Amino acid sequence: MASWTAGSYVPPVEPTTQVYPMNRTTRTVILFLIGLAGGPLFASSLSVVSLADALKNPALEDIHSEGFLPAIQPVQAALLNQPADDEERLAFHARVSSLARHRDTRLGKLFFGALAATPDIENLPDDARLAGIEATWPLALGASARVRVEWRLADKTWRIADLQVTLDGLAAAPIAGMAPYFGSGELREGMLDMEVIDYLLGRDPADRELPASERPAFDYDAALARVFKSEAGAYESLIADLSAGINPQLEAEKRLDTLKPHLESQAEFDAIDKVAHNPERGRQFWDTVYLQIEQASGGPRPSAAPSAAGAQVRVRWSAAGAHESSCALLRLESGELSLRGLGEEE
């Protein structure tokens, strides 16, 4: 049977490799870019936004309309996995139709807002065969929204092999498995536009204590835009600033001043400070970090970074037969970005 995983269609195919293996996260700057250096020329770019636009097509609302089959073709063309038989095809069509039909509800806007805000993957190497991006945005009341996409190169064409849009956190529990966007259960149309969804986007919980006639107006669309706001070109800007600020010609203290705003904690800074001032290891430390940042400037990257504190985006890729590499951006409470990376598995 075909199945949907957190808002995405995943019909049965041959076993696939794990998209996001449990690599060790490197926490110090001396290692945070290992695995990003070197490689062939970079050219490819991948985006999930075009699929999101195709899924919102009004022509998909009625399965029996003349426009349905032409409208669903770009959706199917974007996906690696295809329905295996008529039963799966009908289920797939019904789900896609539901996604489009309820796109203007609160839940539909949340789903499509997350997809539209997912950054592209830029500068993939020509020999890449698998790529993925995972973006996470904090919501109110301790909840979060996450989009996870995996592409695979098949017959010289990049296609989406897995797409997941999920809501996490206790406050999101009432809608986290709600069809058609975040689950495959019974579709309850009357719940897709519940006012309670507003509180995940920052509406004052105290409003619930007031009679409906006395509750202040809440601009859902504006709140959604704030949650998913992003900064285009953030990765390139961060790399450029780090490259200039830790130039070997600068004093160690100035280089540390450059790094400090982009570190997640004082403990991390203290560890780097200790190494940077070590007579035996300091020079090697700075040479290595500078070289890695210079090499990373032309590597795979997200096209944008979420603006909300606590949001993050991670890009992963691999060539045929090669280990997976990764880079990530984390938005700190200060508003600065912290660069993280996972190197090749040893």
Tab-separated table of C-alpha atoms in Angstrom:
chain	number	residue	atom	x	y	z
A	1	MET	CA	0.000	0.000	0.000
A	2	ALA	CA	1.085	3.531	-0.640
A	3	SER	CA	1.668	5.694	2.393
A	4	TRP	CA	2.027	9.348	3.273
A	5	THR	CA	4.635	10.435	5.769
A	6	ALA	CA	3.955	13.724	7.494
A	7	GLY	CA	2.316	15.304	4.502
A	8	SER	CA	4.270	13.604	1.736
A	9	TYR	CA	3.556	10.753	-0.624
A	10	VAL	CA	5.961	7.836	-0.291
A	11	PRO	CA	4.862	4.818	-2.306
A	12	PRO	CA	6.809	1.593	-1.863
A	13	VAL	CA	10.143	1.343	-3.631
A	14	GLU	CA	13.269	-0.676	-3.224
A	15	PRO	CA	15.084	-0.212	0.113
A	16	THR	CA	16.952	3.081	0.313
A	17	THR	CA	19.912	4.239	2.296
A	18	GLN	CA	19.483	6.374	5.399
A	19	VAL	CA	19.227	10.012	4.354
A	20	TYR	CA	20.512	11.472	7.586
A	21	PRO	CA	22.860	9.051	9.350
A	22	MET	CA	23.845	9.770	12.920
A	23	ASN	CA	27.111	11.526	12.260
A	24	ARG	CA	29.041	13.181	15.080
A	25	THR	CA	28.340	16.922	15.222
A	26	THR	CA	31.579	18.841	15.339
A	27	ARG	CA	31.372	21.661	17.853
A	28	THR	CA	34.686	23.443	17.535
A	29	VAL	CA	35.623	25.820	14.770
A	30	ILE	CA	38.801	23.881	14.048
A	31	LEU	CA	36.634	21.033	12.737
A	32	PHE	CA	33.398	22.628	11.687
A	33	LEU	CA	34.125	22.608	7.981
A	34	ILE	CA	36.009	19.356	7.519
A	35	GLY	CA	34.434	17.570	4.602
A	36	LEU	CA	33.454	20.736	2.737
A	37	ALA	CA	36.797	21.349	1.094
A	38	GLY	CA	37.923	20.442	-2.366
A	39	GLY	CA	35.944	18.537	-4.980
A	40	PRO	CA	34.839	19.235	-8.555
A	41	LEU	CA	33.170	22.328	-9.927
A	42	PHE	CA	29.854	23.296	-8.329
A	43	ALA	CA	26.822	24.098	-10.433
A	44	SER	CA	23.529	22.388	-9.559
A	45	SER	CA	20.718	23.993	-7.560
A	46	LEU	CA	17.670	22.269	-6.051
A	47	SER	CA	14.410	23.741	-4.790
A	48	VAL	CA	11.163	22.382	-3.325
A	49	VAL	CA	9.285	25.627	-3.966
A	50	SER	CA	8.239	24.671	-7.501
A	51	LEU	CA	6.617	21.502	-6.164
A	52	ALA	CA	4.809	23.535	-3.509
A	53	ASP	CA	3.474	25.875	-6.197
A	54	ALA	CA	2.315	22.924	-8.283
A	55	LEU	CA	0.494	21.428	-5.281
A	56	LYS	CA	-1.454	24.679	-4.772
A	57	ASN	CA	-2.864	24.672	-8.307
A	58	PRO	CA	-6.680	25.198	-8.104
A	59	ALA	CA	-7.090	22.781	-11.016
A	60	LEU	CA	-6.218	19.963	-8.604
A	61	GLU	CA	-9.277	20.565	-6.429
A	62	ASP	CA	-11.588	18.359	-8.511
A	63	ILE	CA	-10.201	14.977	-9.493
A	64	HIS	CA	-12.849	14.605	-12.197
A	65	SER	CA	-12.240	17.941	-13.905
A	66	GLU	CA	-10.591	18.258	-17.310
A	67	GLY	CA	-7.742	20.211	-15.828
A	68	PHE	CA	-6.809	17.727	-13.105
A	69	LEU	CA	-4.554	15.378	-15.084
A	70	PRO	CA	-2.533	18.197	-16.731
A	71	ALA	CA	-2.207	19.880	-13.325
A	72	ILE	CA	-0.943	16.783	-11.542
A	73	GLN	CA	1.715	16.024	-14.157
A	74	PRO	CA	4.314	18.500	-12.779
A	75	VAL	CA	3.685	17.106	-9.292
A	76	GLN	CA	4.359	13.558	-10.418
A	77	ALA	CA	7.334	14.632	-12.534
A	78	ALA	CA	9.005	16.103	-9.448
A	79	LEU	CA	8.765	12.846	-7.486
A	80	LEU	CA	11.052	9.847	-7.771
A	81	ASN	CA	8.518	7.363	-6.401
A	82	GLN	CA	5.398	6.694	-8.436
A	83	PRO	CA	2.136	4.835	-7.684
A	84	ALA	CA	2.519	1.141	-8.410
A	85	ASP	CA	-1.108	0.398	-9.361
A	86	ASP	CA	-4.547	1.966	-9.822
A	87	GLU	CA	-5.376	1.791	-6.123
A	88	GLU	CA	-2.252	3.714	-5.166
A	89	ARG	CA	-2.803	6.161	-8.006
A	90	LEU	CA	-6.332	6.955	-6.800
A	91	ALA	CA	-5.083	7.432	-3.232
A	92	PHE	CA	-2.313	9.704	-4.477
A	93	HIS	CA	-4.729	11.781	-6.555
A	94	ALA	CA	-7.148	12.106	-3.638
A	95	ARG	CA	-4.416	13.312	-1.298
A	96	VAL	CA	-3.015	15.833	-3.749
A	97	SER	CA	-6.522	17.098	-4.417
A	98	SER	CA	-7.085	17.627	-0.685
A	99	LEU	CA	-3.830	19.547	-0.345
A	100	ALA	CA	-4.918	22.005	-3.031
A	101	ARG	CA	-8.569	22.257	-1.968
A	102	HIS	CA	-7.806	23.329	1.602
A	103	ARG	CA	-4.756	25.481	0.867
A	104	ASP	CA	-6.375	28.666	2.205
A	105	THR	CA	-7.217	27.280	5.639
A	106	ARG	CA	-4.973	28.069	8.601
A	107	LEU	CA	-3.445	24.609	8.464
A	108	GLY	CA	-3.006	24.739	4.698
A	109	LYS	CA	-1.245	28.096	4.922
A	110	LEU	CA	1.066	26.743	7.629
A	111	PHE	CA	1.976	23.727	5.488
A	112	PHE	CA	2.594	25.700	2.301
A	113	GLY	CA	4.294	28.512	4.206
A	114	ALA	CA	6.890	26.060	5.486
A	115	LEU	CA	7.503	24.637	2.015
A	116	ALA	CA	7.792	28.084	0.442
A	117	ALA	CA	10.307	29.149	3.106
A	118	THR	CA	12.567	26.125	2.636
A	119	PRO	CA	15.841	27.398	1.144
A	120	ASP	CA	17.232	26.042	-2.098
A	121	ILE	CA	20.397	23.976	-2.152
A	122	GLU	CA	23.002	25.833	-4.185
A	123	ASN	CA	26.368	24.867	-5.661
A	124	LEU	CA	26.015	21.106	-5.614
A	125	PRO	CA	29.038	19.386	-7.166
A	126	ASP	CA	28.588	17.875	-10.596
A	127	ASP	CA	29.209	14.390	-9.231
A	128	ALA	CA	26.550	14.644	-6.498
A	129	ARG	CA	23.963	11.878	-6.543
A	130	LEU	CA	22.051	12.562	-3.331
A	131	ALA	CA	21.198	15.830	-1.606
A	132	GLY	CA	18.975	16.855	1.254
A	133	ILE	CA	17.907	19.882	3.221
A	134	GLU	CA	16.296	20.149	6.635
A	135	ALA	CA	14.905	23.444	7.886
A	136	THR	CA	13.416	24.027	11.331
A	137	TRP	CA	11.522	27.074	12.564
A	138	PRO	CA	10.502	27.690	16.197
A	139	LEU	CA	6.808	28.327	16.784
A	140	ALA	CA	5.192	29.716	19.916
A	141	LEU	CA	4.571	27.696	23.099
A	142	GLY	CA	7.618	25.511	22.547
A	143	ALA	CA	6.432	24.049	19.242
A	144	SER	CA	8.344	23.951	15.952
A	145	ALA	CA	7.820	23.301	12.251
A	146	ARG	CA	10.240	21.259	10.185
A	147	VAL	CA	10.663	20.489	6.487
A	148	ARG	CA	12.926	17.697	5.356
A	149	VAL	CA	13.553	16.994	1.675
A	150	GLU	CA	15.759	14.458	-0.078
A	151	TRP	CA	16.571	14.512	-3.779
A	152	ARG	CA	18.184	11.743	-5.797
A	153	LEU	CA	19.692	11.914	-9.226
A	154	ALA	CA	17.903	9.415	-11.482
A	155	ASP	CA	18.413	9.275	-15.244
A	156	LYS	CA	20.274	12.592	-15.098
A	157	THR	CA	17.288	14.291	-13.440
A	158	TRP	CA	16.989	15.345	-9.812
A	159	ARG	CA	13.759	14.080	-8.251
A	160	ILE	CA	12.339	14.251	-4.740
A	161	ALA	CA	12.640	10.867	-3.035
A	162	ASP	CA	11.300	11.960	0.343
A	163	LEU	CA	9.380	14.978	1.610
A	164	GLN	CA	8.321	15.442	5.209
A	165	VAL	CA	6.597	18.435	6.780
A	166	THR	CA	6.137	17.987	10.517
A	167	LEU	CA	5.006	19.862	13.603
A	168	ASP	CA	6.692	19.068	16.915
A	169	GLY	CA	6.060	19.986	20.524
A	170	LEU	CA	3.227	19.473	22.990
A	171	ALA	CA	1.375	22.610	21.918
A	172	ALA	CA	1.246	21.328	18.331
A	173	ALA	CA	-0.046	17.889	19.317
A	174	PRO	CA	-3.717	18.572	18.431
A	175	ILE	CA	-2.824	19.250	14.786
A	176	ALA	CA	0.504	17.405	14.377
A	177	GLY	CA	-1.160	14.384	12.748
A	178	MET	CA	-4.037	16.163	11.050
A	179	ALA	CA	-4.921	15.199	7.474
A	180	PRO	CA	-4.332	16.120	4.748
A	181	TYR	CA	-1.190	18.098	5.627
A	182	PHE	CA	0.394	16.435	8.626
A	183	GLY	CA	-1.120	12.961	8.609
A	184	SER	CA	-3.048	10.400	6.595
A	185	GLY	CA	-6.046	9.819	8.865
A	186	GLU	CA	-9.616	10.981	8.518
A	187	LEU	CA	-10.004	14.421	6.981
A	188	ARG	CA	-11.948	16.726	9.313
A	189	GLU	CA	-12.503	19.855	7.293
A	190	GLY	CA	-13.971	21.831	10.175
A	191	MET	CA	-10.718	21.539	12.150
A	192	LEU	CA	-8.390	22.861	9.455
A	193	ASP	CA	-9.246	26.463	10.297
A	194	MET	CA	-9.419	26.249	14.084
A	195	GLU	CA	-8.610	29.458	15.922
A	196	VAL	CA	-6.317	27.481	18.259
A	197	ILE	CA	-3.765	27.301	15.439
A	198	ASP	CA	-3.231	31.064	15.868
A	199	TYR	CA	-1.515	30.488	19.202
A	200	LEU	CA	1.261	28.505	17.543
A	201	LEU	CA	2.068	31.655	15.559
A	202	GLY	CA	2.298	33.960	18.545
A	203	ARG	CA	-1.231	35.019	19.382
A	204	ASP	CA	-1.532	35.987	23.055
A	205	PRO	CA	-2.848	32.912	24.939
A	206	ALA	CA	-4.745	35.303	27.200
A	207	ASP	CA	-7.118	35.959	24.287
A	208	ARG	CA	-8.674	32.546	24.912
A	209	GLU	CA	-9.988	33.781	28.260
A	210	LEU	CA	-12.026	36.507	26.575
A	211	PRO	CA	-15.428	36.129	24.904
A	212	ALA	CA	-15.083	35.751	21.147
A	213	SER	CA	-16.603	39.195	20.603
A	214	GLU	CA	-13.925	40.838	22.765
A	215	ARG	CA	-10.831	39.107	21.420
A	216	PRO	CA	-8.359	41.409	19.623
A	217	ALA	CA	-7.972	40.852	15.904
A	218	PHE	CA	-5.105	38.584	14.923
A	219	ASP	CA	-3.422	38.842	11.518
A	220	TYR	CA	-2.632	35.218	10.749
A	221	ASP	CA	-0.940	35.902	7.420
A	222	ALA	CA	1.361	38.538	8.940
A	223	ALA	CA	2.279	36.193	11.795
A	224	LEU	CA	3.028	33.429	9.300
A	225	ALA	CA	5.317	35.763	7.362
A	226	ARG	CA	7.221	36.608	10.560
A	227	VAL	CA	7.724	32.951	11.452
A	228	PHE	CA	9.079	32.046	8.038
A	229	LYS	CA	11.055	35.208	7.334
A	230	SER	CA	14.522	34.477	5.959
A	231	GLU	CA	17.761	36.162	4.993
A	232	ALA	CA	18.854	35.451	1.433
A	233	GLY	CA	22.561	34.900	0.854
A	234	ALA	CA	23.263	34.537	4.584
A	235	TYR	CA	25.707	31.670	4.120
A	236	GLU	CA	27.875	33.526	1.623
A	237	SER	CA	27.849	36.669	3.777
A	238	LEU	CA	28.894	34.744	6.876
A	239	ILE	CA	31.718	32.989	5.039
A	240	ALA	CA	32.944	36.309	3.620
A	241	ASP	CA	32.899	37.992	7.037
A	242	LEU	CA	34.728	35.098	8.692
A	243	SER	CA	37.300	34.950	5.914
A	244	ALA	CA	38.078	38.655	6.252
A	245	GLY	CA	37.988	38.645	10.036
A	246	ILE	CA	40.377	35.764	10.625
A	247	ASN	CA	42.897	36.673	7.958
A	248	PRO	CA	46.358	35.371	8.961
A	249	GLN	CA	47.691	38.922	8.885
A	250	LEU	CA	45.444	39.941	11.806
A	251	GLU	CA	46.292	39.570	15.467
A	252	ALA	CA	44.851	36.591	17.331
A	253	GLU	CA	42.652	38.798	19.513
A	254	LYS	CA	41.020	40.388	16.484
A	255	ARG	CA	40.382	36.971	14.991
A	256	LEU	CA	38.785	35.818	18.233
A	257	ASP	CA	36.620	38.947	18.233
A	258	THR	CA	35.393	37.896	14.781
A	259	LEU	CA	34.541	34.366	15.883
A	260	LYS	CA	32.934	35.115	19.236
A	261	PRO	CA	29.557	36.482	18.028
A	262	HIS	CA	29.073	33.332	15.936
A	263	LEU	CA	29.676	30.837	18.728
A	264	GLU	CA	26.806	29.192	20.540
A	265	SER	CA	28.138	29.429	24.087
A	266	GLN	CA	30.823	30.896	26.318
A	267	ALA	CA	32.165	27.385	26.886
A	268	GLU	CA	32.744	26.997	23.168
A	269	PHE	CA	34.566	30.319	23.029
A	270	ASP	CA	36.712	29.391	26.033
A	271	ALA	CA	37.772	26.140	24.357
A	272	ILE	CA	38.751	27.953	21.165
A	273	ASP	CA	40.478	30.731	23.096
A	274	LYS	CA	42.625	28.171	24.871
A	275	VAL	CA	43.742	26.513	21.634
A	276	ALA	CA	44.223	29.832	19.815
A	277	HIS	CA	46.701	31.048	22.441
A	278	ASN	CA	48.598	27.795	22.690
A	279	PRO	CA	52.190	28.434	21.497
A	280	GLU	CA	52.412	25.031	19.846
A	281	ARG	CA	48.910	24.668	18.404
A	282	GLY	CA	47.763	28.237	17.813
A	283	ARG	CA	49.289	28.773	14.381
A	284	GLN	CA	48.092	25.429	13.074
A	285	PHE	CA	44.621	26.174	14.437
A	286	TRP	CA	44.292	29.508	12.638
A	287	ASP	CA	45.836	28.245	9.389
A	288	THR	CA	43.446	25.308	9.331
A	289	VAL	CA	40.342	27.342	10.088
A	290	TYR	CA	41.213	30.005	7.522
A	291	LEU	CA	41.905	27.419	4.815
A	292	GLN	CA	38.669	25.576	5.490
A	293	ILE	CA	36.598	28.751	5.365
A	294	GLU	CA	38.209	29.772	2.093
A	295	GLN	CA	37.491	26.360	0.589
A	296	ALA	CA	33.922	26.356	1.893
A	297	SER	CA	33.176	29.630	0.120
A	298	GLY	CA	32.487	27.769	-3.124
A	299	GLY	CA	30.871	24.662	-1.645
A	300	PRO	CA	27.237	23.521	-1.373
A	301	ARG	CA	25.103	25.850	0.728
A	302	PRO	CA	21.537	26.872	1.577
A	303	SER	CA	20.320	29.856	-0.421
A	304	ALA	CA	18.972	31.551	2.707
A	305	ALA	CA	18.856	31.271	6.491
A	306	PRO	CA	15.717	31.544	8.666
A	307	SER	CA	15.599	34.812	10.587
A	308	ALA	CA	13.921	33.619	13.808
A	309	ALA	CA	16.158	32.900	16.804
A	310	GLY	CA	16.556	29.164	17.261
A	311	ALA	CA	15.822	28.368	13.616
A	312	GLN	CA	18.297	26.332	11.644
A	313	VAL	CA	18.908	24.879	8.217
A	314	ARG	CA	21.168	21.991	7.247
A	315	VAL	CA	22.296	20.849	3.809
A	316	ARG	CA	23.653	17.365	3.105
A	317	TRP	CA	25.043	15.821	-0.038
A	318	SER	CA	27.100	12.920	-1.337
A	319	ALA	CA	28.510	11.586	-4.567
A	320	ALA	CA	28.123	8.007	-5.747
A	321	GLY	CA	30.037	5.722	-3.427
A	322	ALA	CA	31.199	8.603	-1.230
A	323	HIS	CA	30.472	9.455	2.371
A	324	GLU	CA	27.954	12.178	3.184
A	325	SER	CA	29.025	15.742	3.964
A	326	SER	CA	27.027	18.521	5.547
A	327	CYS	CA	26.916	22.178	6.501
A	328	ALA	CA	24.432	23.981	8.713
A	329	LEU	CA	23.423	27.418	9.901
A	330	LEU	CA	21.942	28.086	13.332
A	331	ARG	CA	20.312	31.421	14.203
A	332	LEU	CA	21.457	32.380	17.685
A	333	GLU	CA	19.386	34.307	20.238
A	334	SER	CA	21.573	37.315	19.469
A	335	GLY	CA	20.433	37.234	15.849
A	336	GLU	CA	23.873	36.206	14.615
A	337	LEU	CA	24.440	33.023	12.637
A	338	SER	CA	26.542	30.120	13.822
A	339	LEU	CA	28.091	27.892	11.180
A	340	ARG	CA	28.114	24.169	11.797
A	341	GLY	CA	29.317	21.290	9.662
A	342	LEU	CA	29.565	17.554	9.608
A	343	GLY	CA	32.525	16.096	7.826
A	344	GLU	CA	32.849	12.838	5.982
A	345	GLU	CA	32.336	9.765	8.089
A	346	GLU	CA	35.579	8.115	9.026
